[in-house]
Short mmCIF file of C-alpha atoms in Angstrom, two decimals:
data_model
loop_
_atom_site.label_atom_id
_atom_site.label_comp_id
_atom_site.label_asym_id
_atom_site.label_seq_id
_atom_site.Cartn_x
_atom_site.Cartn_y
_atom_site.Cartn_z
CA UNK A 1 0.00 0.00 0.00
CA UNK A 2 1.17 3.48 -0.87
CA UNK A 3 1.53 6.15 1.50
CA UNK A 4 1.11 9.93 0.37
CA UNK A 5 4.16 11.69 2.69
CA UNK A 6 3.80 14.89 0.52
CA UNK A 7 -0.17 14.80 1.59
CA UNK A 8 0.93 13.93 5.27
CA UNK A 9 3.21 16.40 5.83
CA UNK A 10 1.63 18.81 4.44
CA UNK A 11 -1.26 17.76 7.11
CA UNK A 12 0.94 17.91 9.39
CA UNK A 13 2.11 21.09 8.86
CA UNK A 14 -1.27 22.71 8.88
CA UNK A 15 -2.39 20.90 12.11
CA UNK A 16 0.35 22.32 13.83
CA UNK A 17 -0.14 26.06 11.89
CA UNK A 18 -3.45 25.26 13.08
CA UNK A 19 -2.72 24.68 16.59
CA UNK A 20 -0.15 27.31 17.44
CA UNK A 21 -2.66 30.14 15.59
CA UNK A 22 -2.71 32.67 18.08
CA UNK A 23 -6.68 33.16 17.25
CA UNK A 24 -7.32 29.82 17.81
CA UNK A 25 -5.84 30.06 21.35
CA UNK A 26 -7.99 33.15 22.02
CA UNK A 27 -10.85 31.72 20.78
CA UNK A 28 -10.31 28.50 22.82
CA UNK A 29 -9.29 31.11 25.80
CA UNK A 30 -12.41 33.64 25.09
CA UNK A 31 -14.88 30.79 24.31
CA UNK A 32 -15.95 31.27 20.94
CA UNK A 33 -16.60 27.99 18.79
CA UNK A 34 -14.36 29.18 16.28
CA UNK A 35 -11.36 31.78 15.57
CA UNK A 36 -14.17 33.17 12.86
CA UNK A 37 -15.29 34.94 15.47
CA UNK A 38 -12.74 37.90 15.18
CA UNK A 39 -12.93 38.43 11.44
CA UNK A 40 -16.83 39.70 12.46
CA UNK A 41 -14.83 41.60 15.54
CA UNK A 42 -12.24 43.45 13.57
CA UNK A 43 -14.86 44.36 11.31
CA UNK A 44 -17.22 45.33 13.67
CA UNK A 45 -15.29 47.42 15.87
CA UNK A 46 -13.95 49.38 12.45
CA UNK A 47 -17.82 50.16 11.46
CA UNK A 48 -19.62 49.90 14.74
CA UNK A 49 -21.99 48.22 12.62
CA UNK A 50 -24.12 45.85 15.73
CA UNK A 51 -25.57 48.08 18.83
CA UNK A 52 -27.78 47.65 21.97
CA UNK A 53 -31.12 46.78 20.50
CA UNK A 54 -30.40 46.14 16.84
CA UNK A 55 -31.75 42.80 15.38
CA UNK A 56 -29.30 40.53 13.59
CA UNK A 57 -29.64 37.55 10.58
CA UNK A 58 -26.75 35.53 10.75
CA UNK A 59 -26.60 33.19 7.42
CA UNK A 60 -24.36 29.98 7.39
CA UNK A 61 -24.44 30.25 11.32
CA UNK A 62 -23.07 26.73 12.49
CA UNK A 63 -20.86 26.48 14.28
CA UNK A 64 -22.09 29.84 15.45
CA UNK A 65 -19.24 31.72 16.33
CA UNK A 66 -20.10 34.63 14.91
CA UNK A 67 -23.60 34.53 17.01
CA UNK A 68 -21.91 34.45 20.13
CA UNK A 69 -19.91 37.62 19.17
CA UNK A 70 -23.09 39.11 18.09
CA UNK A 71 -24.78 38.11 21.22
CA UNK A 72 -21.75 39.37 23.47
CA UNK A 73 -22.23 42.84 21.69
CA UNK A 74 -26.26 42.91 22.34
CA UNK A 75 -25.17 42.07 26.18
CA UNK A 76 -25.67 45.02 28.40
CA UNK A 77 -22.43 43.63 30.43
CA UNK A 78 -20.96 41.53 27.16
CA UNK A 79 -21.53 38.72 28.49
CA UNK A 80 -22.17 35.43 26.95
CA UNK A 81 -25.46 34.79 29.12
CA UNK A 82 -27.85 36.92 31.13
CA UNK A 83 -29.53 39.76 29.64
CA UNK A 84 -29.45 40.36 25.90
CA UNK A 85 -31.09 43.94 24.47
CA UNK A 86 -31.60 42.58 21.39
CA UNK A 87 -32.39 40.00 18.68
CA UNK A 88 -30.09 37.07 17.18
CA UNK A 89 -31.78 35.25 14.50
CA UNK A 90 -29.50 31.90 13.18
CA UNK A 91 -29.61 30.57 10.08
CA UNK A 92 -28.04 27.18 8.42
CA UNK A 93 -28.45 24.15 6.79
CA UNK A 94 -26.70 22.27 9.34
CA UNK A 95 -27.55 21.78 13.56
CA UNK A 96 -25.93 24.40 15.66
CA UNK A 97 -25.28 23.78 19.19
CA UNK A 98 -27.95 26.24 21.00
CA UNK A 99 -26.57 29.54 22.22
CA UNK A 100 -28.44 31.85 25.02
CA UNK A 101 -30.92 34.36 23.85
CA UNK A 102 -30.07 33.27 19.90
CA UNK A 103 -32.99 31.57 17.61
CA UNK A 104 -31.92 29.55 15.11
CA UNK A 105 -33.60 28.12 12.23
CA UNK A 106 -32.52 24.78 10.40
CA UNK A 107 -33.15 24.69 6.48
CA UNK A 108 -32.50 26.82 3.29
CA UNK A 109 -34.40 30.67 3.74
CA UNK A 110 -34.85 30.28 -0.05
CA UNK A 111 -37.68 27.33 0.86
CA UNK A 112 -41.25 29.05 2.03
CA UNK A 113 -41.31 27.17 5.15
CA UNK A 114 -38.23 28.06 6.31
CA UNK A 115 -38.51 31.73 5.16
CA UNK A 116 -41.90 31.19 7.16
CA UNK A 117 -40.35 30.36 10.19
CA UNK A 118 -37.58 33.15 9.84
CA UNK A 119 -40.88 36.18 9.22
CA UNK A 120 -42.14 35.06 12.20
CA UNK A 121 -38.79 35.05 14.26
CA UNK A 122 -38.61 39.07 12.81
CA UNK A 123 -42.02 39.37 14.29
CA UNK A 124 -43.08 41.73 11.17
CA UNK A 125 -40.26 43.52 11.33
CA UNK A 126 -36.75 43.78 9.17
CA UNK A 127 -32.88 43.11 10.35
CA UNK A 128 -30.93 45.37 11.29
CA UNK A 129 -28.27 43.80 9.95
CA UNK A 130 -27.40 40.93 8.35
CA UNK A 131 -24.33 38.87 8.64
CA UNK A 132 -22.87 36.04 6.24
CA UNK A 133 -20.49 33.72 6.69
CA UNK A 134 -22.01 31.43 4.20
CA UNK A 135 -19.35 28.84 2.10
CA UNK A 136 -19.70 26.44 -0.09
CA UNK A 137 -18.62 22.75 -0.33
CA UNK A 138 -15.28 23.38 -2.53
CA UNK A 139 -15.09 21.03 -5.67
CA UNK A 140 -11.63 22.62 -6.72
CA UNK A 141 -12.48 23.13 -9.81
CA UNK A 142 -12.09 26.84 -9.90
CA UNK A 143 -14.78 28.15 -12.59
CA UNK A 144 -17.70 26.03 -10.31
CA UNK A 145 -16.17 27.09 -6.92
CA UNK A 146 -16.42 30.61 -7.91
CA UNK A 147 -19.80 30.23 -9.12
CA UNK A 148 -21.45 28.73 -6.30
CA UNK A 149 -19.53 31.41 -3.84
CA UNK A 150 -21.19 34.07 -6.03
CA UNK A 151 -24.52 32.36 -6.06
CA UNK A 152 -24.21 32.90 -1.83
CA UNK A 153 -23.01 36.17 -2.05
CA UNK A 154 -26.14 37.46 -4.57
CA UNK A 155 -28.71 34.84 -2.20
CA UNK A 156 -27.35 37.16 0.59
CA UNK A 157 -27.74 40.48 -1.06
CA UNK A 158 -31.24 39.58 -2.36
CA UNK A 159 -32.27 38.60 1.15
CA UNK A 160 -30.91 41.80 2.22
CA UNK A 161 -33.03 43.84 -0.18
CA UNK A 162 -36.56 41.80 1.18
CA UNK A 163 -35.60 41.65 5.16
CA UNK A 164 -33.48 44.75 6.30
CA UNK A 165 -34.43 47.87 7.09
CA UNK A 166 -33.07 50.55 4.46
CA UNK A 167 -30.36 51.91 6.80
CA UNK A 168 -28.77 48.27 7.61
CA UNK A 169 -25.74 46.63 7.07
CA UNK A 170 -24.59 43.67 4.80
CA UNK A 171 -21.62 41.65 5.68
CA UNK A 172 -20.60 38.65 3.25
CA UNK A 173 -17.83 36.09 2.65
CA UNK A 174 -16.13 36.09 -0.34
CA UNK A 175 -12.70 34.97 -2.24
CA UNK A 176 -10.43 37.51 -4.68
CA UNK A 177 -10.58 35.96 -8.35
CA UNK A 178 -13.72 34.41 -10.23
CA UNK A 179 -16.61 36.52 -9.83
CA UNK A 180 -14.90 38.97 -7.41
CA UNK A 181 -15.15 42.13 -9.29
CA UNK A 182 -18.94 41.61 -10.75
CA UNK A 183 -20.24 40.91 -6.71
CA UNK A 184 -17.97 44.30 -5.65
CA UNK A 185 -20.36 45.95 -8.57
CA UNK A 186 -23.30 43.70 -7.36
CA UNK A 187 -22.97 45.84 -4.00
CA UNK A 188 -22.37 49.14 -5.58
CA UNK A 189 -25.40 49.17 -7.39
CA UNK A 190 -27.05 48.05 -4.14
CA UNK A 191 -25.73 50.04 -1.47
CA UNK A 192 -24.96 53.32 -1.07
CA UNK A 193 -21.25 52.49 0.70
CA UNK A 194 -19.07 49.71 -0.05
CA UNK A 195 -16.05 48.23 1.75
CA UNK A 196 -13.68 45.67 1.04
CA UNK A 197 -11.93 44.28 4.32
CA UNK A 198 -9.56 41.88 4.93
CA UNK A 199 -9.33 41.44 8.82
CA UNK A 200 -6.31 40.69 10.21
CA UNK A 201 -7.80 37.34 12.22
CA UNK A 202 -7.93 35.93 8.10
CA UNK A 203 -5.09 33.87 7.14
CA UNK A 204 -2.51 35.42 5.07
CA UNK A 205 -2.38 32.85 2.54
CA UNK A 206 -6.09 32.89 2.37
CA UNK A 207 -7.75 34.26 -0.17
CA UNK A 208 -10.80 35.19 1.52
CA UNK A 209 -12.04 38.81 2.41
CA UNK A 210 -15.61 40.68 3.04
CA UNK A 211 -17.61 43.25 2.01
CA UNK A 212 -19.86 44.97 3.49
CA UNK A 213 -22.70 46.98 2.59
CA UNK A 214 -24.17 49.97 4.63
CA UNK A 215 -27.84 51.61 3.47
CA UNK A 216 -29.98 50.57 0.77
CA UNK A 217 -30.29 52.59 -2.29
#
């Protein structure tokens, strides 16, 4: 039987990238489920973007790291239980472990029930913002991959457009290359400011940044 040593070290090498990231110890240390959570940090603490009483979407919320920031910043004490002045709506395809104060919803919004179940969560009303960490399953083939990360990014603007208020924010998940450029001109042509961030928490050899989108046009 052959072994692949050029897979297994390079395995290796991540695991141990992996393990001595110094997010990944502060997220073990600060409690979050993942080091995700200070990508939505950095970026919120450059816009100021979530505030006491503001009513949050998160898309593609499992493991829900970026919930538990959210509902740390709708704490009157940040805390991660206790009072929350606020709403935290969840949303993803997959279970999330429960968080305090958060509702989530299992299923696609793009079905009726589930966008149902998500109208009634808003109680007749509209986000405040809305967050999205949404990915897809990678096939590495690179024309498909950046298709189906631009299919998320438009499924998040478009639910943006029906379910926040006009003043709200956007923030979305995407990668430089394939369809960057046309979903940078998808949110100028829906918002009336646009920024491009790369957080420092996001690995340099990543490819990955966000944009977000502040006030409907």
């Amino acid at each position: 039987m052959k072994v692949n040593t050029k897979s297994k070290k390079v395995n290796k090498a991540w695991l141990n990238s992996h393990v001595n990231d110094p997010y990944v110890k502060a997220a073990q240390k600060d409690g979050y489920r993942a080091r995700a959570a200070y990508k939505l940090k950095e970026i919120d603490e450059q816009l100021k973007l979530i505030r006491p009483g503001a009513t949050v979407v998160d898309l593609g919320s499992t493991p829900g790291a970026w919930s538990q920031y959210v509902r740390r910043c709708l704490s009157p004490e940040g805390a991660a239980v206790g009072a929350l002045n606020g709403r935290i709506i969840s949303l993803d395809l997959l279970p999330m472990e429960p968080i305090e104060g958060v509702q989530f919803i299992l299923g696609d919004f793009r079905e009726e029930p589930v966008l149902a179940q998500l109208q009634e969560a808003l109680g007749g009303g509209k986000a405040d913002v809305v967050v999205s960490d949404m990915a897809p399953n990678l096939s590495g083939n690179g024309t498909t991959d950046a298709a189906r990360i631009a299919l998320l990014v438009e499924l998040a603007v478009d639910f943006s457009i029906h379910h926040m208020k006009p003043e709200g924010a956007l923030v979305v998940k995407l990668f430089h290359g394939g369809a960057y450029d046309d979903l940078v001109a998808l949110f100028r042509q829906t918002f009336k400011v646009v920024k491009p961030i790369k957080p420092k928490s996001s690995r340099d050899k990543s490819s990955e940044t966000f944009l977000v989108g502040m006030g409907l046009k």
